[in-house]
XYZ file of C-alpha atoms in Angstrom:
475
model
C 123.229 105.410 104.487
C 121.862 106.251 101.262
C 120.198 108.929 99.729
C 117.736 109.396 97.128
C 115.957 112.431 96.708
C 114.890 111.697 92.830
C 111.715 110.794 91.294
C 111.239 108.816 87.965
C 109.407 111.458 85.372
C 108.485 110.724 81.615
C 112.038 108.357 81.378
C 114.122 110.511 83.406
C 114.842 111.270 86.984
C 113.962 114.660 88.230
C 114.169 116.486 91.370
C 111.157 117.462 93.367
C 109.613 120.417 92.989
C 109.891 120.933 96.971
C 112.734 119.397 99.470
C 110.428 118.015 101.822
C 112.635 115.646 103.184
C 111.812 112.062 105.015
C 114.220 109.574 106.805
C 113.960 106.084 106.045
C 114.434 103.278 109.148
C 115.441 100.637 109.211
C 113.394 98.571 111.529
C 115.923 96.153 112.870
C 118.238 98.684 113.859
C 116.214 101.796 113.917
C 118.704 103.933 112.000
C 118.367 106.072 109.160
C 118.934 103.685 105.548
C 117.882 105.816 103.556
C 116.509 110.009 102.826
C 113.684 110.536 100.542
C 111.850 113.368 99.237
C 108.134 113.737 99.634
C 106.754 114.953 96.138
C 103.770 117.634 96.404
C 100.837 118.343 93.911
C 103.502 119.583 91.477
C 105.019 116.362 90.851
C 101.779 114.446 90.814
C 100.827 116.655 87.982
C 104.189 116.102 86.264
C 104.075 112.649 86.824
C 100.022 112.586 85.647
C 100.719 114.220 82.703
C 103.593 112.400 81.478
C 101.833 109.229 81.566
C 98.529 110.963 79.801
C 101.107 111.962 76.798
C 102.490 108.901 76.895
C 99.284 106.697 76.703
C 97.731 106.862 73.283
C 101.452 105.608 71.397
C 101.704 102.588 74.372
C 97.874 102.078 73.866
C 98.653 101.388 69.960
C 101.998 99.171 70.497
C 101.889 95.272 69.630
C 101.189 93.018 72.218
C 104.337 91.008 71.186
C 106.459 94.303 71.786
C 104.830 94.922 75.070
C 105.839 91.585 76.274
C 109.441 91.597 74.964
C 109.759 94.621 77.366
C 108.312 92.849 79.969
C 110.643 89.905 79.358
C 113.811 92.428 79.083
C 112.581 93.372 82.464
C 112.390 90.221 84.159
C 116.324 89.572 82.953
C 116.945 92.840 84.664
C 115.179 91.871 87.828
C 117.312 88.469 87.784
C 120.409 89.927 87.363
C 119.635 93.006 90.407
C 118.407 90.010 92.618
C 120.792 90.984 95.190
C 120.461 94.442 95.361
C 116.714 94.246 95.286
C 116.372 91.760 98.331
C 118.838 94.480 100.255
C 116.621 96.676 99.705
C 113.780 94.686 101.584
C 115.859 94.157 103.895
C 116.701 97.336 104.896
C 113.198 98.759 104.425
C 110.933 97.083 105.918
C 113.136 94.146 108.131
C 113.184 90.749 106.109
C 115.432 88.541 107.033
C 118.356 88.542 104.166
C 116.810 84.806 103.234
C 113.040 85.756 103.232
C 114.203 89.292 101.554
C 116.549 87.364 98.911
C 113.483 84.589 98.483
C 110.263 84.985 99.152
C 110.007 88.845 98.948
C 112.525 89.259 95.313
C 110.680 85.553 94.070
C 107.141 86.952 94.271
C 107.721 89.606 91.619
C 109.061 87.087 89.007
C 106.350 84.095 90.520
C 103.431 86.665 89.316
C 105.385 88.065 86.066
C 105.410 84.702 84.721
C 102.102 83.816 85.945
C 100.620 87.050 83.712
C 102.878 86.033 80.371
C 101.147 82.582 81.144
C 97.857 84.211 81.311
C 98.128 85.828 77.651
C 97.900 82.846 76.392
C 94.017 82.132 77.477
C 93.226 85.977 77.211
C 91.511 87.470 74.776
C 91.426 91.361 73.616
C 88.704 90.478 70.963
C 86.535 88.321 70.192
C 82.789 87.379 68.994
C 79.717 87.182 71.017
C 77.102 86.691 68.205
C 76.785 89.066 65.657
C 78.659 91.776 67.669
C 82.598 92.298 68.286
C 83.986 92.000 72.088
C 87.468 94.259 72.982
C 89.298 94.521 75.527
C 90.763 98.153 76.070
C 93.449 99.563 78.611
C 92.020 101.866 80.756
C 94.320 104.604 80.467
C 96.583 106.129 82.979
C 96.559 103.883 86.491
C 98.013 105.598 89.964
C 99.439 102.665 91.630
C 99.246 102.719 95.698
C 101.287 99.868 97.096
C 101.935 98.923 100.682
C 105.261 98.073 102.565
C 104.866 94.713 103.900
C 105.323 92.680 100.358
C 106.660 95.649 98.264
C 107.528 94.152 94.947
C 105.145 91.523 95.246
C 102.607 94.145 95.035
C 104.630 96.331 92.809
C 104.304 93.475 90.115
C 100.996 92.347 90.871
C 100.255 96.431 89.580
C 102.191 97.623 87.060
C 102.903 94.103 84.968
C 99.374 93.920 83.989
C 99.279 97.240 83.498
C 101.938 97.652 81.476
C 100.884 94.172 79.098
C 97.326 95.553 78.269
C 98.711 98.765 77.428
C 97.924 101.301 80.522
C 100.442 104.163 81.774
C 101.382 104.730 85.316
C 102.064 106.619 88.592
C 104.024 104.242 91.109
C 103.503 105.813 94.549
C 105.208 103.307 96.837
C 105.099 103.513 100.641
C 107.205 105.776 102.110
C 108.132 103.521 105.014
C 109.414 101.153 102.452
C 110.516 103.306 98.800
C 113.994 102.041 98.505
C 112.408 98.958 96.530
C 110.428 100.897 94.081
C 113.502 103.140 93.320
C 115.226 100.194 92.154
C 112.218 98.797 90.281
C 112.071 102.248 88.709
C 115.562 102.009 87.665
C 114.932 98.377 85.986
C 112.087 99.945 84.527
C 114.425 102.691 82.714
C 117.388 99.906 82.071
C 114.621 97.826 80.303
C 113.681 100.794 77.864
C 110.031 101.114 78.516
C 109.313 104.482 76.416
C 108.980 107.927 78.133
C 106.049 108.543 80.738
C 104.855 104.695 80.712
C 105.999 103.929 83.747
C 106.359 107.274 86.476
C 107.300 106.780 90.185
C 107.069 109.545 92.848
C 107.685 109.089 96.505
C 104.667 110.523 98.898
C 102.647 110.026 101.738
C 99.086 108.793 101.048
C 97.490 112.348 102.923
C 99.732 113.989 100.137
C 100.506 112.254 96.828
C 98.051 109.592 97.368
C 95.337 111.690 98.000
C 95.807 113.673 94.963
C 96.071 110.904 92.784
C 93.104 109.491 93.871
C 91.312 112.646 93.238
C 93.345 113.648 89.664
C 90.974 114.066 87.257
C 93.300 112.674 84.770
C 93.834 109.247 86.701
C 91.230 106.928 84.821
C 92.136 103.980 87.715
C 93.678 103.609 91.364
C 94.880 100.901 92.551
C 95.468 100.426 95.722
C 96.683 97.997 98.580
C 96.829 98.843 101.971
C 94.727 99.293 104.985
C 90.918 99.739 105.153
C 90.580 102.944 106.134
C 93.062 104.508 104.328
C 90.676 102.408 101.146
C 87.700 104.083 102.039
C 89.285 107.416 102.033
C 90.847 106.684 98.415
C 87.471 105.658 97.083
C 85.741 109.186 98.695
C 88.123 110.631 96.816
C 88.016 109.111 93.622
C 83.991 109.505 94.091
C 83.810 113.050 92.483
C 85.553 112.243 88.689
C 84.054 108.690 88.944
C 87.392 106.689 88.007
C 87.708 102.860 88.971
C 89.332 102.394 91.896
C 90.694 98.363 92.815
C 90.707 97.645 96.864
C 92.900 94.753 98.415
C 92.341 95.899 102.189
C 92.731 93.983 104.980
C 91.904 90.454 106.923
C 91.173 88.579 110.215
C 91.790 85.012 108.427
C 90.133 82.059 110.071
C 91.603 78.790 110.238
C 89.270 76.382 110.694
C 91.149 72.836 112.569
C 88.789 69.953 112.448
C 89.050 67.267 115.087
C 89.941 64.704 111.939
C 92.795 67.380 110.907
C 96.365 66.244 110.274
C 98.809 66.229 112.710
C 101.012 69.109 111.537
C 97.599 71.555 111.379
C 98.215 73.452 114.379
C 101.973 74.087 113.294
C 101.633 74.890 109.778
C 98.969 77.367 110.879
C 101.294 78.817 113.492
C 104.253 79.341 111.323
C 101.660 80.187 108.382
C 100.588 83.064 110.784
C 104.346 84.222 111.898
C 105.677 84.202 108.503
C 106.969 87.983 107.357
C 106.276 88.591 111.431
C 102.787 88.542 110.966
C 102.493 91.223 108.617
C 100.485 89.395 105.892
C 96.791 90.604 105.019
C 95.713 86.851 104.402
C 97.550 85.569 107.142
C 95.601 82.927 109.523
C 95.276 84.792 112.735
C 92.194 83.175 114.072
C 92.640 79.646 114.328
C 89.194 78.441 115.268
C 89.846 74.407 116.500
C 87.024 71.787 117.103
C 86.440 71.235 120.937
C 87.780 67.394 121.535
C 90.986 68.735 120.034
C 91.156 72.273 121.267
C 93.326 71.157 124.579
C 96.019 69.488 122.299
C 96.017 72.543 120.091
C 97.069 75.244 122.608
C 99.905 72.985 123.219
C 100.977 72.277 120.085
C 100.656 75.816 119.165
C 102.658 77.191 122.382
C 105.394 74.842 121.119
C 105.098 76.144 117.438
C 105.352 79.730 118.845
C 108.240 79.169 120.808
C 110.198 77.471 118.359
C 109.639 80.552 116.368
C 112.939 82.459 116.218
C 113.408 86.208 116.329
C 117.125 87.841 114.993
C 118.804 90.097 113.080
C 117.611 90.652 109.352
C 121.391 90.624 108.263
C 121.820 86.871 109.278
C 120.700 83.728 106.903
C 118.376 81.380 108.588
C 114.251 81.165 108.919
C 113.511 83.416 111.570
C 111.018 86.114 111.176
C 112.484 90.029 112.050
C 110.989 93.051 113.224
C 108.036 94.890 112.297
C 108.272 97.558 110.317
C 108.207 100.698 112.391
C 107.847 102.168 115.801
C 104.161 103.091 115.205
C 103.224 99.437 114.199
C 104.966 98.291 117.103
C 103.140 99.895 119.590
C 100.099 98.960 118.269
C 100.930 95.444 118.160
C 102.173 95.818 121.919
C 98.909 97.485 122.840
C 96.809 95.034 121.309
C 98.525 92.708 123.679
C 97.568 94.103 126.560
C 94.463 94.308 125.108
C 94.005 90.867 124.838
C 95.419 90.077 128.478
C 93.150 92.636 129.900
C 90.124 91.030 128.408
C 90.800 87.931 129.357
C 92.265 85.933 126.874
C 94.980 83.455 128.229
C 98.713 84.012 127.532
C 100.196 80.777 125.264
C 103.306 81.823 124.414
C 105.298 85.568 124.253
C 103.400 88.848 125.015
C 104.454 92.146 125.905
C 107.977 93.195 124.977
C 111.123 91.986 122.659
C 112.091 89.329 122.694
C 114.995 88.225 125.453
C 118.294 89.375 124.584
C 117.237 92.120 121.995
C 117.091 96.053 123.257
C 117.042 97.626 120.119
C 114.816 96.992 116.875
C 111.039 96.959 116.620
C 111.049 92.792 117.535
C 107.603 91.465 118.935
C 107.917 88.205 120.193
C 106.028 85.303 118.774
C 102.714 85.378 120.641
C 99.628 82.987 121.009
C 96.610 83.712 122.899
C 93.816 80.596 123.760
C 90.305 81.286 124.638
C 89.391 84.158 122.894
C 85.727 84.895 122.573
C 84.315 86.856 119.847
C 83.794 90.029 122.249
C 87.205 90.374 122.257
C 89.177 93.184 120.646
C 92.230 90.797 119.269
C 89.864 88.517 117.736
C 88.041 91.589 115.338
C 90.863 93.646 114.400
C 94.006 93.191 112.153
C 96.957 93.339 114.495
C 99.813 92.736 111.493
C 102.014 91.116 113.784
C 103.174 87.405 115.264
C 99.687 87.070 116.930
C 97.409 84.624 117.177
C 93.875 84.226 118.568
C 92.767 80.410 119.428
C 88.987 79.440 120.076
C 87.437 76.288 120.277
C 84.273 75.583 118.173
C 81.285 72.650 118.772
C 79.764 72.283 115.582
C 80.137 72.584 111.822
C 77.718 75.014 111.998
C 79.109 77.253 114.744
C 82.523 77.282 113.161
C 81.088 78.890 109.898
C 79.495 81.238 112.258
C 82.428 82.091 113.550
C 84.651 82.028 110.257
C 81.752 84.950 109.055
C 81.385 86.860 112.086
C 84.036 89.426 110.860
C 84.087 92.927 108.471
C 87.121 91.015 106.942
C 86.712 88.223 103.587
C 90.272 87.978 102.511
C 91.286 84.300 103.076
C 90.036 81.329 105.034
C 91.689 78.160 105.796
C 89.778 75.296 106.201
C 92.175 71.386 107.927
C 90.324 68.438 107.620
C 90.565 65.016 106.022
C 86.850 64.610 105.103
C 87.000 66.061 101.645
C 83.265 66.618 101.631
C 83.293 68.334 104.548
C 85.807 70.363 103.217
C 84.102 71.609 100.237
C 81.044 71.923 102.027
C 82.550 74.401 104.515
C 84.495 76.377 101.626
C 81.404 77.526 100.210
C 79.864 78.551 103.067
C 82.751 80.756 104.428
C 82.507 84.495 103.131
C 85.693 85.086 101.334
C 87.595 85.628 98.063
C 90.163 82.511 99.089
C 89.736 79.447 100.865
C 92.555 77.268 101.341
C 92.703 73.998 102.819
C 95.017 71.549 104.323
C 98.053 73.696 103.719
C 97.918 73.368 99.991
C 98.727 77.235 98.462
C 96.733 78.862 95.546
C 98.286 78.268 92.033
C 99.998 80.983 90.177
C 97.142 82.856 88.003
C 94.821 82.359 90.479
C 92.681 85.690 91.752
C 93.987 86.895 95.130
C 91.364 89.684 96.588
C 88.252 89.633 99.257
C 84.845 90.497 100.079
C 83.579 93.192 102.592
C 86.152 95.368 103.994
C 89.068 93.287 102.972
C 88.381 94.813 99.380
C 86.910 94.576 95.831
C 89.399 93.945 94.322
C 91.084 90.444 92.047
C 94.872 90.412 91.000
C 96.509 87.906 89.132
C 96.330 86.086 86.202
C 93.376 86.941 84.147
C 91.495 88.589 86.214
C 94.277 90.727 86.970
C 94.710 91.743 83.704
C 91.183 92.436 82.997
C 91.276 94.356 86.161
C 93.177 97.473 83.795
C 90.722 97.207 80.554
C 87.716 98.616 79.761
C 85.060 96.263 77.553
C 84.034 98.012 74.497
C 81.229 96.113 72.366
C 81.219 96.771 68.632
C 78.383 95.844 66.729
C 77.665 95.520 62.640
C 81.832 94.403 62.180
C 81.332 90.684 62.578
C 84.825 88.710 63.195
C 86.861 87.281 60.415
């Protein structure tokens, strides 16, 4: 087990002003990992302030020394590879390959994407006879969630950090162990005194009072809806910016004339991380004349879908993260058998074989109707919702009728079609025919999923302010 009690301060680590103590499980075994402290309005403040001193010398630093940091850290982060995925692993229940991969490659995927950036973004330039600049916006409280910890992490505070903000990291407290290690990187890599400031809370207690410091000039946060609106009430009063990437109910839209590995690339697309993915593809929405050959192909997907133990290599998925999200997962289940929707594949339960663990097992539903509770809200687990759709028409109609705009996915051959139904669905991403988003490009929503864009330059952008200066023309 391991304990960690500490918070990251203004370049040191300090002990919290109260010992309100918090046991970390670990999902696949549902054992303590790990003991945390829970900071309280006294460390916020300590935390607050040490960025606000810190801000106005990292504000006037040289780009090219803010980026050598930033490169120092990413040599850091290689060389702690392993004991970064571990902690993943332990936290929040990736497998030791998805953990060691996926989870530890996002950070550097989007670090390099933002040094890439740089290179097309400019802090000042001419618009006529007036001067353009781009300005960090002072000291950011960074909110991130536990299902893609350091992909979020980096998606935050890398930006941050290159335009020239200051920061308050308050990671999940299902999933901290992460962050502490990114915080110790972070001191290993130099980064001067009160730049970068990490304390460990729960989002009623040090989230809430970051979002309502009055000497937080941004929040950004990732997480659930609700808990979005309730950061953006609070922010309301001292007017500070506040960045949203909230949830989804992806559609995946399978065309009759859609190749033959649709239906399983959506399937595993939805599984991946055990279905704890905001843009995952949890409604897929298929064309009538195929919609028989579908279920089929997607019971098969499902059940191919293994479920084990987070310490063994392979490319099965692994628990969900906690006790709490695995009764809601089970309950939305039942849910969906009570209303009627027909049982694919898995259901309620672990899988065989396992007693222990929060493991769901791999489960696809077929004929869901829009009146149905699994096909409006966000389960963030291995489920997925079929329908069947007539025409083009209808499946837009569909694809819309949701709070939700994170990501839709769109499978057909007709390339017209395609683009035709891409800017009619109501998101922030649209991806078709299996091909990902390249590295720079925005990642956020409309509606409820957010208002958000991270990555490349729009994620930098996301942490300046634009200050216009007239009567100095440009060199």
């Amino acid at each position: 087990m391991i304990e960690k009690r500490q918070f990251y301060i203004n370049g040191q680590w300090v002990n919290p002003v109260a010992a309100n103590d918090l046991n970390v499980i670990d999902p696949a075994t549902e054992e303590v990992c790990a003991v945390i402290s829970l900071g309280d309005q006294a460390d916020t403040d300590a935390a607050v302030a040490a960025a606000r001193d810190a801000f106005p010398a990292w504000a006037d630093t040289s780009l090219q020394e803010r980026v050598a940091l930033v490169k120092k850290l990413r040599d850091i982060y290689m060389a702690r590879r392993d004991d970064m995925s571990e902690a993943m692993r332990m936290e929040m229940g990736a497998p030791i390959d998805l953990a060691t991969n996926g989870q530890w490659g996002s950070g550097t995927w989007h670090l390099d994407g933002f040094l890439e950036a740089l290179d097309s973004f400019e802090f000042e330039y001419a618009m006529g006879a007036d001067r353009m600049r781009k300005e960090p916006i002072g000291v950011c409280a960074m909110i991130t969630p536990w299902n893609w910890p350091m992909n979020q992490v980096f998606l935050k505070a890398i930006p941050a950090l290159l335009v020239g903000c200051t920061m308050v990291l308050k990671p999940s407290e299902i999933a901290p162990l992460s962050s502490i290690v990114f915080a110790e990187m972070m001191h290993e890599a130099g980064f001067p005194a009160g730049v970068f400031n990490m304390v460990n809370g729960d989002g009623i207690g040090v989230g809430s009072q970051l979002s309502a410091h009055p000497d937080v000039d941004m929040v950004s946060f990732t997480g659930s809806t609700r808990a979005g609106i309730a950061i953006s009430k609070a922010a309301a009063d001292s007017l500070k910016r506040v960045s949203l990437e909230l949830g989804g109910k992806g559609a995946n839209l399978v065309f009759a004339d859609a190749d033959e590995k649709a239906v399983k690339r959506g399937v595993i697309h939805c599984m991946n991380n055990s279905g704890q993915s905001c843009n995952a593809p949890t409604r897929m929405i298929v064309e009538h004349s195929r919609y028989a050959d579908a279920i089929q192909e997607a019971k098969a997907a499902a059940e191919a879908t293994k479920v084990g133990p987070t310490t063994e290599p392979g490319r099965h998925i692994g628990p969900v993260v906690s006790e709490l999200q695995f009764n809601k997962i089970q309950g939305l289940i039942e849910t969906g058998i009570k209303e009627g929707a027909t049982l694919v594949a898995g259901g309620l339960g672990r899988p065989e074989g396992m007693n222990k663990g929060y493991f769901v097992r791999p489960t696809v539903f077929a004929d869901v109707t829009p009146d149905m509770t699994i096909y409006r809200e966000e389960i963030f687990g291995p489920v997925l919702a079929i329908s069947s759709f007539e025409t083009e028409a209808q499946a837009v109609q569909m694809t819309n009728d949701t709070v939700y705009g994170l990501t839709n996915y769109i499978q057909t051959q007709d390339d017209e079609k395609r683009l035709r139904v891409a800017r009619q669905v109501r998101s922030g991403m649209v991806e078709t025919n299996g091909v990902g988003r390249i590295n720079g490009s925005p990642f956020g929503g409309y509606g409820q999923s957010g208002n958000g864009r991270e990555g490349g330059t729009w994620g930098l952008d996301e942490f300046c302010e634009t200050k216009a200066i007239s009567g100095v023309p440009m060199a």
